[in-house]
Short mmCIF file of C-alpha atoms in Angstrom, two decimals:
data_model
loop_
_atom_site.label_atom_id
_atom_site.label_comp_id
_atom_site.label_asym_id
_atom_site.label_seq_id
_atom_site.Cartn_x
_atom_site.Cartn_y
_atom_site.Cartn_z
CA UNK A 1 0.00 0.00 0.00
CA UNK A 2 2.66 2.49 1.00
CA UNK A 3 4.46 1.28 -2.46
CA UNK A 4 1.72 1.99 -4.29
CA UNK A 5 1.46 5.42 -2.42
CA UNK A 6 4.96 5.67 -3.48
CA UNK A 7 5.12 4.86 -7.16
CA UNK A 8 1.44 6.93 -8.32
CA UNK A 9 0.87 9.52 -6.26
CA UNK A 10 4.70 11.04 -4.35
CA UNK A 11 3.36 14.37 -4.06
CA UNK A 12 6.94 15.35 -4.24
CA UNK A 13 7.39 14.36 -7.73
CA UNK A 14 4.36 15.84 -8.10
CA UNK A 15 5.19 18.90 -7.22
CA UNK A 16 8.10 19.34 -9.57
CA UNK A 17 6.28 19.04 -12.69
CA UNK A 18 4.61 22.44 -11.37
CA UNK A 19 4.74 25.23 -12.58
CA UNK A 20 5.51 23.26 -16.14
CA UNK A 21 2.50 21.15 -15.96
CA UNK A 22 0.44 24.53 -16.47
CA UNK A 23 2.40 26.79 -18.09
CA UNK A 24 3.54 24.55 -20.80
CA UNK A 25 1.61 21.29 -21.07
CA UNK A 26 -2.03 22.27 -20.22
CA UNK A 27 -1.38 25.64 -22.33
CA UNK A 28 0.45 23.69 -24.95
CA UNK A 29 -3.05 21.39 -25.39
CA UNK A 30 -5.99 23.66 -25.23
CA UNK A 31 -3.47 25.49 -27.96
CA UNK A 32 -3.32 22.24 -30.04
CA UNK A 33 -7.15 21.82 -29.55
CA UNK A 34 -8.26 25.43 -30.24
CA UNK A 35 -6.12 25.22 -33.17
CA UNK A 36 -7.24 21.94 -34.42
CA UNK A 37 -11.07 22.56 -33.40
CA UNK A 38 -10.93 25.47 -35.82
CA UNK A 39 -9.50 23.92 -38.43
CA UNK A 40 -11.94 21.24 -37.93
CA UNK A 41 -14.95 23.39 -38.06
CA UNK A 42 -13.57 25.87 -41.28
CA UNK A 43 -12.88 22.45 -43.57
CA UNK A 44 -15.99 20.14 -41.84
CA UNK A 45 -18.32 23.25 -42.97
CA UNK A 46 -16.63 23.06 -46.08
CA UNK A 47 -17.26 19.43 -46.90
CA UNK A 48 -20.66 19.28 -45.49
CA UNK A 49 -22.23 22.00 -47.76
CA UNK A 50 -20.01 20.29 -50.79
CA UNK A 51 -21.36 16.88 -49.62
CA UNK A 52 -25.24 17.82 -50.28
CA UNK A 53 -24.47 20.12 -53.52
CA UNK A 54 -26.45 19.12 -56.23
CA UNK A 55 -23.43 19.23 -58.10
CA UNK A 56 -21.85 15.67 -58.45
CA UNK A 57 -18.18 17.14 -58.82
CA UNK A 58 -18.31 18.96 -55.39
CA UNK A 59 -20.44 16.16 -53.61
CA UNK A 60 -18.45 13.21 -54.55
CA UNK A 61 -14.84 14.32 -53.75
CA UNK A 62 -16.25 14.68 -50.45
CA UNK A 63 -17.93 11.90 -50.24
CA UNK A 64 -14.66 10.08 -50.64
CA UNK A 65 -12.63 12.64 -48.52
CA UNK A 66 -15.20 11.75 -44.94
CA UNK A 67 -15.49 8.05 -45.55
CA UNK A 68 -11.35 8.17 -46.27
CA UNK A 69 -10.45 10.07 -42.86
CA UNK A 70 -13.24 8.19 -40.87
CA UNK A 71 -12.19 5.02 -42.04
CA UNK A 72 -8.28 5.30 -41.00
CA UNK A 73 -6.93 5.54 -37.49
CA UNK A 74 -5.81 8.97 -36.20
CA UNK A 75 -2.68 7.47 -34.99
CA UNK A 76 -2.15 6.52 -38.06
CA UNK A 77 -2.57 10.07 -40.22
CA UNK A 78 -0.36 11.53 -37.46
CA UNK A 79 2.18 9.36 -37.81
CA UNK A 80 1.43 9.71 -41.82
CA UNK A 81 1.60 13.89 -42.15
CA UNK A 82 4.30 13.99 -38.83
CA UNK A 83 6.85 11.27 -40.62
CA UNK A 84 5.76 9.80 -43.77
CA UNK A 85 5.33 13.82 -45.72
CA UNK A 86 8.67 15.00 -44.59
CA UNK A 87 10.35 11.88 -44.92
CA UNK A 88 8.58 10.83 -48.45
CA UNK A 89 8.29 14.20 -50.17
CA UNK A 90 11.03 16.49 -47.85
CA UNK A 91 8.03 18.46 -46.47
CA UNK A 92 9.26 20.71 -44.20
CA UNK A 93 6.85 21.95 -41.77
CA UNK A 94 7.14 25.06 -39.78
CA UNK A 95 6.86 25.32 -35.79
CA UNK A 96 6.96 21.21 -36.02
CA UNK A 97 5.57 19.41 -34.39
CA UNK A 98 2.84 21.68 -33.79
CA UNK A 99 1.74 22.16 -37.44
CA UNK A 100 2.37 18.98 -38.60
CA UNK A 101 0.02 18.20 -35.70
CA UNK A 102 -2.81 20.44 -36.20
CA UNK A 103 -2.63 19.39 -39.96
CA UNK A 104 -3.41 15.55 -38.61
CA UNK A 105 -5.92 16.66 -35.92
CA UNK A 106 -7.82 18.59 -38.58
CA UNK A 107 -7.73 16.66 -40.86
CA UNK A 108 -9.48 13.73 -39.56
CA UNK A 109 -11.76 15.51 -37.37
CA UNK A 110 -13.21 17.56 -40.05
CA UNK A 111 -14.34 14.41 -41.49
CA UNK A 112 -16.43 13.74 -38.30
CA UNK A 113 -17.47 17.46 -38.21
CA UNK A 114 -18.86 17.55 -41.60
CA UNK A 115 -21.31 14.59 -41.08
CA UNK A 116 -22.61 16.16 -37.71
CA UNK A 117 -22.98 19.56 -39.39
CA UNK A 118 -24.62 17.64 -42.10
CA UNK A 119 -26.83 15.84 -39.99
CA UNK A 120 -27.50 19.57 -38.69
CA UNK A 121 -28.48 21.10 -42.02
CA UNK A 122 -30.67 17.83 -42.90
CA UNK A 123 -32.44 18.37 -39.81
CA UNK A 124 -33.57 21.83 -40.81
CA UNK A 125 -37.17 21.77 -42.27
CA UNK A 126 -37.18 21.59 -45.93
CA UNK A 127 -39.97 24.49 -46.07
CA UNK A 128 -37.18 27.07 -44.53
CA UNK A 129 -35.51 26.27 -48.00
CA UNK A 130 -38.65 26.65 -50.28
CA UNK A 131 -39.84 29.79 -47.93
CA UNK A 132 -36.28 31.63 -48.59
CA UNK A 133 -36.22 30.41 -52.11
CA UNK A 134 -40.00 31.58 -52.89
CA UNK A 135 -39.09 35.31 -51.65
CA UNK A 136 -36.24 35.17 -54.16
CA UNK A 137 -33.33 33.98 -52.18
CA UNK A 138 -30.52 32.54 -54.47
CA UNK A 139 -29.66 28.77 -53.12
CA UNK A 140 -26.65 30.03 -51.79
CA UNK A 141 -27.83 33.21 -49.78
CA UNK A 142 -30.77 30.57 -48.50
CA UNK A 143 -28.06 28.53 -46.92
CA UNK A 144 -25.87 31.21 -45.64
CA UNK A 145 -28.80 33.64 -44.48
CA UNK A 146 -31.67 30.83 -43.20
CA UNK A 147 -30.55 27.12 -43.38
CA UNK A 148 -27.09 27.12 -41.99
CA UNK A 149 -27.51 29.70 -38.65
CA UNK A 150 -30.56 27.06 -37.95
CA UNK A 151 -28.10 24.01 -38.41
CA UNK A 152 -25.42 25.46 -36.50
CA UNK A 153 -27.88 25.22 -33.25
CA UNK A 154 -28.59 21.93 -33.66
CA UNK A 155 -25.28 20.98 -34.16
CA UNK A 156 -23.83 22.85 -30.79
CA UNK A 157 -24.24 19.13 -28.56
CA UNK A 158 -23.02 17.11 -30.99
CA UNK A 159 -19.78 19.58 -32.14
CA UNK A 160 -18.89 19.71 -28.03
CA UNK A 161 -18.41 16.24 -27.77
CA UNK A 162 -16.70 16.38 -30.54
CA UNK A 163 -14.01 19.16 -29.07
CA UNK A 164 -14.34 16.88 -25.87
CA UNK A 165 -13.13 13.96 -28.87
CA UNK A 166 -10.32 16.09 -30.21
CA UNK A 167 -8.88 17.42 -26.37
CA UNK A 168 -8.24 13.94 -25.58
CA UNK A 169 -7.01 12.60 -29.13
CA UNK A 170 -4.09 15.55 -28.82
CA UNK A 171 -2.56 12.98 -26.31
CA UNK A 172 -1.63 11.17 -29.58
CA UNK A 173 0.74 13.75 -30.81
CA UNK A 174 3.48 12.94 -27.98
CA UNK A 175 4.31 10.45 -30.72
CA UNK A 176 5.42 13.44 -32.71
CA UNK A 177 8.55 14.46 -30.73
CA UNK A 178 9.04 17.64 -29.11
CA UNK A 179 11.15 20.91 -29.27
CA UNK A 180 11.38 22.87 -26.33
CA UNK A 181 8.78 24.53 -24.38
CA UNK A 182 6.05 22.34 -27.01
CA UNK A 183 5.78 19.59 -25.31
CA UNK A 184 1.47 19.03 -24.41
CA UNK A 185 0.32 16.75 -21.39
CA UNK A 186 1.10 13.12 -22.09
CA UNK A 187 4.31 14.17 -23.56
CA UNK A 188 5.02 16.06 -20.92
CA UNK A 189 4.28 13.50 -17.98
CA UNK A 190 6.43 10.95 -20.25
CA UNK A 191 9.36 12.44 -20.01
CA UNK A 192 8.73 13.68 -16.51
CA UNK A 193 8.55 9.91 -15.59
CA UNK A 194 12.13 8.77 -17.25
CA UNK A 195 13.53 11.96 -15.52
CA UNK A 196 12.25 10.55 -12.06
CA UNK A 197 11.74 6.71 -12.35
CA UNK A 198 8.74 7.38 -11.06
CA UNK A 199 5.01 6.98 -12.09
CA UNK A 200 3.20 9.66 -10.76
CA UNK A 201 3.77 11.92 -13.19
CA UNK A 202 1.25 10.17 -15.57
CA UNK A 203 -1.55 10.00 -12.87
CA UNK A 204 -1.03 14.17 -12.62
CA UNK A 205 -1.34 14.23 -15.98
CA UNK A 206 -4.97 12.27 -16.09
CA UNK A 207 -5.76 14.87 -13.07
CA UNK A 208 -4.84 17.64 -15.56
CA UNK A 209 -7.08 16.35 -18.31
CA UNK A 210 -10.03 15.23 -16.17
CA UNK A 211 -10.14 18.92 -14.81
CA UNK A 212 -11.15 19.81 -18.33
CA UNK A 213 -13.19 16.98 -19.42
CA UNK A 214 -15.66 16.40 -16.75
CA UNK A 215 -16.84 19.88 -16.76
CA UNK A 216 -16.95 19.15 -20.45
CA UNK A 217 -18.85 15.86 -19.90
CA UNK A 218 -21.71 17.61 -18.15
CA UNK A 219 -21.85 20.38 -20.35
CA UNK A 220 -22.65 18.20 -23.38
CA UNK A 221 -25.14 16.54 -21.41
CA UNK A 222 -26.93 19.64 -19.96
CA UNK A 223 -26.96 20.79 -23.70
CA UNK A 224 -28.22 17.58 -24.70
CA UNK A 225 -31.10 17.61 -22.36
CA UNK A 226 -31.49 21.45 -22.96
CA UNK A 227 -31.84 20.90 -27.26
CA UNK A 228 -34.22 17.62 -26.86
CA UNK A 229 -36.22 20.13 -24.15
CA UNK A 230 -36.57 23.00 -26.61
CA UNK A 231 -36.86 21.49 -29.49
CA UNK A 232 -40.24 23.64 -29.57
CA UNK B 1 -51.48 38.40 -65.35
CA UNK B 2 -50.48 34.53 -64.67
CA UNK B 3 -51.31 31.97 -67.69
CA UNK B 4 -50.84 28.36 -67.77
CA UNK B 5 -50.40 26.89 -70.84
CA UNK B 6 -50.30 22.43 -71.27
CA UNK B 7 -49.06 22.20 -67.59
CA UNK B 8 -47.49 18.92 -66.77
CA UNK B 9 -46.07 17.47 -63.81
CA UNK B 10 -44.63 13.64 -62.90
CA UNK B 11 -42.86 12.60 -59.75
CA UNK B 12 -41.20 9.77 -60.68
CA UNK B 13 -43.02 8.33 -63.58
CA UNK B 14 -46.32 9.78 -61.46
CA UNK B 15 -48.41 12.34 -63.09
CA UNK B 16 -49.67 14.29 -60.67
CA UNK B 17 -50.80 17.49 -63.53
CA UNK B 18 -51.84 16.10 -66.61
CA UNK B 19 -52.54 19.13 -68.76
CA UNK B 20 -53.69 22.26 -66.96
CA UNK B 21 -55.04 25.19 -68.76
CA UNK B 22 -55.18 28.26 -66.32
CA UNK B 23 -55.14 32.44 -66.30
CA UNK B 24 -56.08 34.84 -64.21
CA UNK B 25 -56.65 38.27 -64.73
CA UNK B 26 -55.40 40.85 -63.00
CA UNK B 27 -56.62 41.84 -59.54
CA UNK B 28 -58.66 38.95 -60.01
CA UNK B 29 -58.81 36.18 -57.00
CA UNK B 30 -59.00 32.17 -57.93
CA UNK B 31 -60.10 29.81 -55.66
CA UNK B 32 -58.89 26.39 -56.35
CA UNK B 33 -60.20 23.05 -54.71
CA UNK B 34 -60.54 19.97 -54.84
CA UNK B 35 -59.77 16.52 -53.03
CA UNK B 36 -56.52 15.92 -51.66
CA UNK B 37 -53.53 14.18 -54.23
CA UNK B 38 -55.74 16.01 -56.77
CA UNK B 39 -52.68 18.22 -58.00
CA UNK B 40 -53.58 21.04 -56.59
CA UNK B 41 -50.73 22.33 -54.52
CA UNK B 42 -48.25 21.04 -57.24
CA UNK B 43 -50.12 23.74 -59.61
CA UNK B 44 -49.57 26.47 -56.96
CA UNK B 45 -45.79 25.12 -56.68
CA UNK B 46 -45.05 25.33 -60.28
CA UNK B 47 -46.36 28.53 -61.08
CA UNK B 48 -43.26 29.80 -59.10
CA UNK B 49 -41.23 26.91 -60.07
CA UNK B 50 -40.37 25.13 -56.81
CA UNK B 51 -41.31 22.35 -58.42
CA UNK B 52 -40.14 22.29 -61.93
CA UNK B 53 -42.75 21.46 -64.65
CA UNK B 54 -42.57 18.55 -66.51
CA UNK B 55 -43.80 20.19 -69.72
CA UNK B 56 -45.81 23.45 -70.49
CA UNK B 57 -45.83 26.98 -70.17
CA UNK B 58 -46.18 29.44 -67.15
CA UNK B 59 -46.47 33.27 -67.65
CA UNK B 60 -46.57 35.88 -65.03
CA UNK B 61 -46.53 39.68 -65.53
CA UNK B 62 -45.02 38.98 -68.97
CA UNK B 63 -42.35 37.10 -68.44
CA UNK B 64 -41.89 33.17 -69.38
CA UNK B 65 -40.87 31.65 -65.82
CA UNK B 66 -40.73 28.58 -67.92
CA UNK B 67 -38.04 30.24 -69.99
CA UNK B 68 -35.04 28.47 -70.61
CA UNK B 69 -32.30 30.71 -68.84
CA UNK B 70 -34.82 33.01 -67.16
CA UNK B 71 -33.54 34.80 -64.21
CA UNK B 72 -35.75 32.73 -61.66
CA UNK B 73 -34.68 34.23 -58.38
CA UNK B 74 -35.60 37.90 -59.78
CA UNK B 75 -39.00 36.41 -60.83
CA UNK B 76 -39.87 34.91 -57.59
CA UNK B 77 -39.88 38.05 -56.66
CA UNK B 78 -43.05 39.67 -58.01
CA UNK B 79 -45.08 35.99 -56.57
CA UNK B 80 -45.44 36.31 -53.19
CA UNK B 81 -46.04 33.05 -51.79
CA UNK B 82 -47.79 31.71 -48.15
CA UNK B 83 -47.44 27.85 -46.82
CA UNK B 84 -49.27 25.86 -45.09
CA UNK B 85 -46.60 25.00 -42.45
CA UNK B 86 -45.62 29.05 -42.04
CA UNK B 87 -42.43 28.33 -42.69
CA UNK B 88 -41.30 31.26 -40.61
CA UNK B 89 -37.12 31.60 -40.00
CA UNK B 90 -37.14 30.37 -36.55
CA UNK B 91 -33.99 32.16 -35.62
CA UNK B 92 -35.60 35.88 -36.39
CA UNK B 93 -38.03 37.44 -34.93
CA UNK B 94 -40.99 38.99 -36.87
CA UNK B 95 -39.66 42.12 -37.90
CA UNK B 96 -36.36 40.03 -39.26
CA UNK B 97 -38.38 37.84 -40.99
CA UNK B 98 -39.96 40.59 -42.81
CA UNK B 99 -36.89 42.73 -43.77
CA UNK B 100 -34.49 39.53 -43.89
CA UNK B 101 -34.87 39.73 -47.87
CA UNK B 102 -35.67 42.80 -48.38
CA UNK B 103 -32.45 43.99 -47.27
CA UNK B 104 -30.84 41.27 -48.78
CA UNK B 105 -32.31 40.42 -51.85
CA UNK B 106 -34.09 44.05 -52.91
CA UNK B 107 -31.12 45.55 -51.04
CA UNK B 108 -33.37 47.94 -49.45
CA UNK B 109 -31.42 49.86 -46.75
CA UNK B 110 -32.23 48.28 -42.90
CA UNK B 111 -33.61 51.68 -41.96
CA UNK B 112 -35.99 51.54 -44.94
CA UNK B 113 -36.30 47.97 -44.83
CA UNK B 114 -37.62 48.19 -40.82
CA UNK B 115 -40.08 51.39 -42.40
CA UNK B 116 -41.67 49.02 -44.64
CA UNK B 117 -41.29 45.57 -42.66
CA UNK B 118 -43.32 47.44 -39.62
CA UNK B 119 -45.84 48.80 -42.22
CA UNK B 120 -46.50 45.28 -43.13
CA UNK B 121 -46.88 44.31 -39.85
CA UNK B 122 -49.37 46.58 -38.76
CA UNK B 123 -51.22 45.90 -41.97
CA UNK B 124 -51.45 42.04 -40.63
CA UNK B 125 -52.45 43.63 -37.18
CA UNK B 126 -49.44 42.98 -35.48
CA UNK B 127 -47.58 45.98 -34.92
CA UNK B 128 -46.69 45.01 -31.63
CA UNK B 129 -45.48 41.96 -31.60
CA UNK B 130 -42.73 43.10 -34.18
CA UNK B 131 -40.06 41.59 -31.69
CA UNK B 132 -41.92 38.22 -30.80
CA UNK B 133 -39.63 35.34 -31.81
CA UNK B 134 -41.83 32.79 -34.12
CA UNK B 135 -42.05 30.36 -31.23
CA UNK B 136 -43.84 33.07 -29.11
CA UNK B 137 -46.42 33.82 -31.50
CA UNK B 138 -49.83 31.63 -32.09
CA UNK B 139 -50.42 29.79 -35.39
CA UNK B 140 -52.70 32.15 -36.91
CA UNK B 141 -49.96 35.31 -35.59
CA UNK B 142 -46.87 33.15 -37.67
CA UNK B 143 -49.29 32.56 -40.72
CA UNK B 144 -50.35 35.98 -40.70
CA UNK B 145 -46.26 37.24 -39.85
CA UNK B 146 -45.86 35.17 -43.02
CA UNK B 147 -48.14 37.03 -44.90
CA UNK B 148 -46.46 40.24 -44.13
CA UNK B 149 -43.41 38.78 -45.05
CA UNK B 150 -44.39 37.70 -48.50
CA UNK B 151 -46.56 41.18 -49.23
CA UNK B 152 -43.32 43.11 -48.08
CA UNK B 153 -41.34 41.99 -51.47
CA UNK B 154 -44.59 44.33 -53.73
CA UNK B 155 -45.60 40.95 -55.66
CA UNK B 156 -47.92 41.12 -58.07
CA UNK B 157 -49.34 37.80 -57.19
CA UNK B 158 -50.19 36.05 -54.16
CA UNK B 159 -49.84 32.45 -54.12
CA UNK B 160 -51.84 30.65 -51.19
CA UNK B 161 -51.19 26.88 -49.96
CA UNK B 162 -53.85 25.88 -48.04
CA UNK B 163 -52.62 28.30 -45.49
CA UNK B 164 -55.08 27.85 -42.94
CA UNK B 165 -55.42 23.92 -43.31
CA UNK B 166 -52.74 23.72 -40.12
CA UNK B 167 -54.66 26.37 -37.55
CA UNK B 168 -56.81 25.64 -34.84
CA UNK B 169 -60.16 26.78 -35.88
CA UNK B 170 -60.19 29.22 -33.33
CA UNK B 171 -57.22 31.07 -35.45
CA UNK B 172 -58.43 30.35 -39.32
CA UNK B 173 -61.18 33.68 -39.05
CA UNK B 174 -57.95 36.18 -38.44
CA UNK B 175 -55.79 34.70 -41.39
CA UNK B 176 -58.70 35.06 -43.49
CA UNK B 177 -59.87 38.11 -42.76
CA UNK B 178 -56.12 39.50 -43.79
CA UNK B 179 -56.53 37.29 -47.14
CA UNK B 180 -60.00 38.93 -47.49
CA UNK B 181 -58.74 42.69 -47.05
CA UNK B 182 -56.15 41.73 -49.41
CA UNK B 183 -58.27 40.61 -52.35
CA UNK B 184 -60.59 43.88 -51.42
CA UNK B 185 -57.84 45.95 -51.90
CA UNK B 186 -57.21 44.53 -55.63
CA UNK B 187 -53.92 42.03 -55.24
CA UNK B 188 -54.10 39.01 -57.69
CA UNK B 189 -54.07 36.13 -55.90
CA UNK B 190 -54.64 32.14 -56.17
CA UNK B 191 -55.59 30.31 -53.43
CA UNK B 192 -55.47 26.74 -52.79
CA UNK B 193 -57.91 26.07 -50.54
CA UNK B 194 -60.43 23.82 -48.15
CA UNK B 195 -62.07 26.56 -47.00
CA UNK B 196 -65.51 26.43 -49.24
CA UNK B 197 -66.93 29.47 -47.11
CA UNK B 198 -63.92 31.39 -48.16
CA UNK B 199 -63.86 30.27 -52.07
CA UNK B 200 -67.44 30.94 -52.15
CA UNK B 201 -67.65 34.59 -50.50
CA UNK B 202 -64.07 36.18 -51.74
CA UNK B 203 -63.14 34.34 -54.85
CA UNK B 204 -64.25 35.71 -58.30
CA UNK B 205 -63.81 32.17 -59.74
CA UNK B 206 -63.45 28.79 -58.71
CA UNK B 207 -61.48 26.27 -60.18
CA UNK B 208 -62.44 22.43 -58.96
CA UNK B 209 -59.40 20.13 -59.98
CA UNK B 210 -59.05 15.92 -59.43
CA UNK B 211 -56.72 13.55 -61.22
CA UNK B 212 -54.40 16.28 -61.64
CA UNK B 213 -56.75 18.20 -63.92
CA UNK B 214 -59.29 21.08 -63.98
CA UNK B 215 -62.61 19.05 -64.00
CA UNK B 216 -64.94 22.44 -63.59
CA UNK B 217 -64.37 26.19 -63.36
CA UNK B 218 -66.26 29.48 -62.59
CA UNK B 219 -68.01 32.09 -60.77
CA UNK B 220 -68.47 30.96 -57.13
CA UNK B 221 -72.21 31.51 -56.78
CA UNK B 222 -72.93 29.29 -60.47
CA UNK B 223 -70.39 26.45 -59.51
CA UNK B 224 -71.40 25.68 -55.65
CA UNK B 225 -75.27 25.87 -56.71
CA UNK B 226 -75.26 24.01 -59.85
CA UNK B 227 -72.26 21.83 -60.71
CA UNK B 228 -72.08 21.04 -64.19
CA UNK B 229 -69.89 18.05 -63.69
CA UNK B 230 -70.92 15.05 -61.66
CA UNK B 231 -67.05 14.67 -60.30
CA UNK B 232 -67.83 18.52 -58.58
CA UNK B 233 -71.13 17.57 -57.21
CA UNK B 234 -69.91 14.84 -55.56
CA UNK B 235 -66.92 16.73 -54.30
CA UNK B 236 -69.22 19.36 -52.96
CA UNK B 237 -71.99 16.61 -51.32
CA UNK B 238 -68.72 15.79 -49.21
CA UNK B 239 -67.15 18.96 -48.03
CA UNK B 240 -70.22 21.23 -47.76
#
């Protein structure tokens, strides 16, 4: 008991990792998620409105693009844009690993982003269309100015869990190497825990994430209840 | 001021207008009825081309909106049209309903555009609930909102789709009574309709359509007494 005491929670290792812990691996993955949660949203937006063109060029490509990313593991596409790009083509990425790491996190997430905001737009009465079209709206005003502010509501629950997705899935990037001062959690407990021999770096760590993610957790579900309550 | 020339419609390899033959005049007001699946909403819907016409010809004002390359948008905007389902913008309130394409589409300025959406309003009786979110207002408030909306673009015809089929019947008598002061005042409308009371007192004609064509037509007062057409009696044994 006192071993185990010992090895996962010494509040004196502990205590070294601070003021690090905050001031470079918390900060270093809300960046990596705020970054990649944009990205996510700009490009899923993207391929959802291209996805239900009536135009086959535009729908098909991303078609191809969401079943592609969903289909692959993210490990996988990080390792792919973080080693396999530079290494196959001598892509050079500025501010690695941090772009190289966005790039991945964006990437696939966008895929999952697109179908939820598609599922958003689809869920948006098919009279708003024919009301903003009958009063002369051009198709692409009617999505811009009626159907997609509408969509974008609906989508709020779903598009937090998927931030709640992407704030975890930045873990993966420790995989990616480090320069200094860029180093987000996991990474950060890692090498904490071959500095020490000790394992209680990593259990701080899933205290750091946790302090984001339950608040998180409930949020999605007060939302939830709050968009299936007023759906009137 | 609208004609229909040969109109033909098929949903998948369903007809649903087989040849309709239709003008109004204007400032004149057509009822149309009939039994439900009869066609008659799909008439209303291609006149402004939401749904696109099989085959045959639709004029309003002058201009073919059957035309290949016509500038459809920029004609929808002289048809006003009201739904059956309001189809208000959930995510505006009255007033932004109203001005949402005027300022957009007629690019009226939004201190102009809130001049004329608030005239509008007040011509539907509801100056003051200009602010009221869609979800605050009652059925008949949205459909008459909707109205307002529709009348704010200056169409030259109103197109009307069974607009008070989804009230309570408590709310139908105020919708109406806006559709009536409307046809007094001269617009040119066509209205799609199960409200026989309505066709009969407001209407100048009345078109009775089944099978996806115009079985009867005419003056209100000639075709509710005497039918010509045994399809329109029957019709009218049921409804009246």
């Amino acid at each position: 008991m006192h071993r185990l005491a010992e090895e996962f929670f010494n509040w004196s290792v502990i205590r070294e990792m601070f003021p690090g812990l905050l001031t470079e691996a918390v900060k270093n993955t809300v960046l990596l998620t705020v970054a990649s949660f944009i990205g996510g949203v700009a490009l899923g937006l993207l391929l959802a409105l291209m996805r239900i063109s009536r135009a086959k060029a535009l729908r098909w490509p991303a078609a191809v693009y969401i079943d592609l990313f969903r289909g692959l593991p993210l490990l996988l596409v990080i390792v792919f844009v973080g080693f396999g790009l530079p290494i196959g083509l001598g892509v050079q990425f500025p501010n690695e690993p941090f772009t190289p790491g966005v790039l991945a996190l964006s990437m696939v997430y966008s895929a999952y982003i697109a179908e939820s905001i598609r599922a958003g737009i689809e869920a948006v009465p098919r009279g708003q269309m024919e009301a903003a079209r009958s009063l002369g709206m051009p198709y692409r005003m009617a999505m811009r100015r009626v159907i997609v502010p509408q969509a974008l509501r609906i989508v709020v629950p779903p598009l937090t869990n998927e931030l709640l997705a992407l704030f975890k899935d930045t873990s993966l990037l420790a995989v990616l190497g480090t320069r200094a001062g860029g180093k987000e959690i996991t990474k950060y407990a890692r090498d904490f825990v071959n500095g020490v021999g000790n394992s209680s770096p990593l259990v701080a760590a899933g205290a750091a994430y946790l302090v984001i993610t339950l608040p998180m957790l409930r949020l999605v579900a007060w939302l939830d209840r709050r968009s299936k309550a007023g759906a009137r | 001021m609208i004609s229909v020339v040969g109109l033909r419609k098929s949903f998948s390899g369903v007809e649903v207008l087989r040849g309709i033959d239709l003008s109004v005049e204007a400032r004149e007001v057509v009822g149309v009825i009939g039994p439900s699946g009869s066609g008659k909403s799909t008439l209303l819907r291609c006149i402004n081309r939401l749904e696109e016409p099989t085959a045959g010809q639709v004029v309003v004002d002058g201009v073919e909106v059957t035309g290949p390359g016509v500038a459809i948008d920029k004609v929808r905007t002289t048809m006003g049209m009201v739904f059956q389902s309001f189809n208000l913008f959930p995510h505006k309130p009255a007033l932004g309903n109203v001005t949402l394409a005027l300022r957009r589409v007629l690019k009226v300025d939004s201190a102009e555009a809130d001049d004329r959406a608030r005239r509008m309003l007040e011509r539907v009786g509801l100056a003051a609930r200009a602010d009221a979110f869609p979800a605050q207002l009652s059925g008949g408030q949205q459909q008459r909102v909707a109205i307002a909306r529709a009348l704010a673009m200056e169409p030259k015809v109103m197109l009307f789709d069974e607009v008070t089929s989804a009230l309570d019947p408590e709310l139908v008598g105020e919708v109406l009574g806006v559709m009536r002061d409307l046809a007094e005042g001269g617009m040119t409308m066509v209205v799609v309709t199960h409200e026989m009371g309505f066709a009969r007192e407001v209407c100048d004609r009345v078109v009775f359509m089944d099978g996806g064509l115009i079985v009867e037509e005419g003056p209100p007062a000639e075709l509710f007494a005497a039918p010509k057409e045994e399809r329109t009696r029957s019709f009218l044994s049921k409804v009246l």
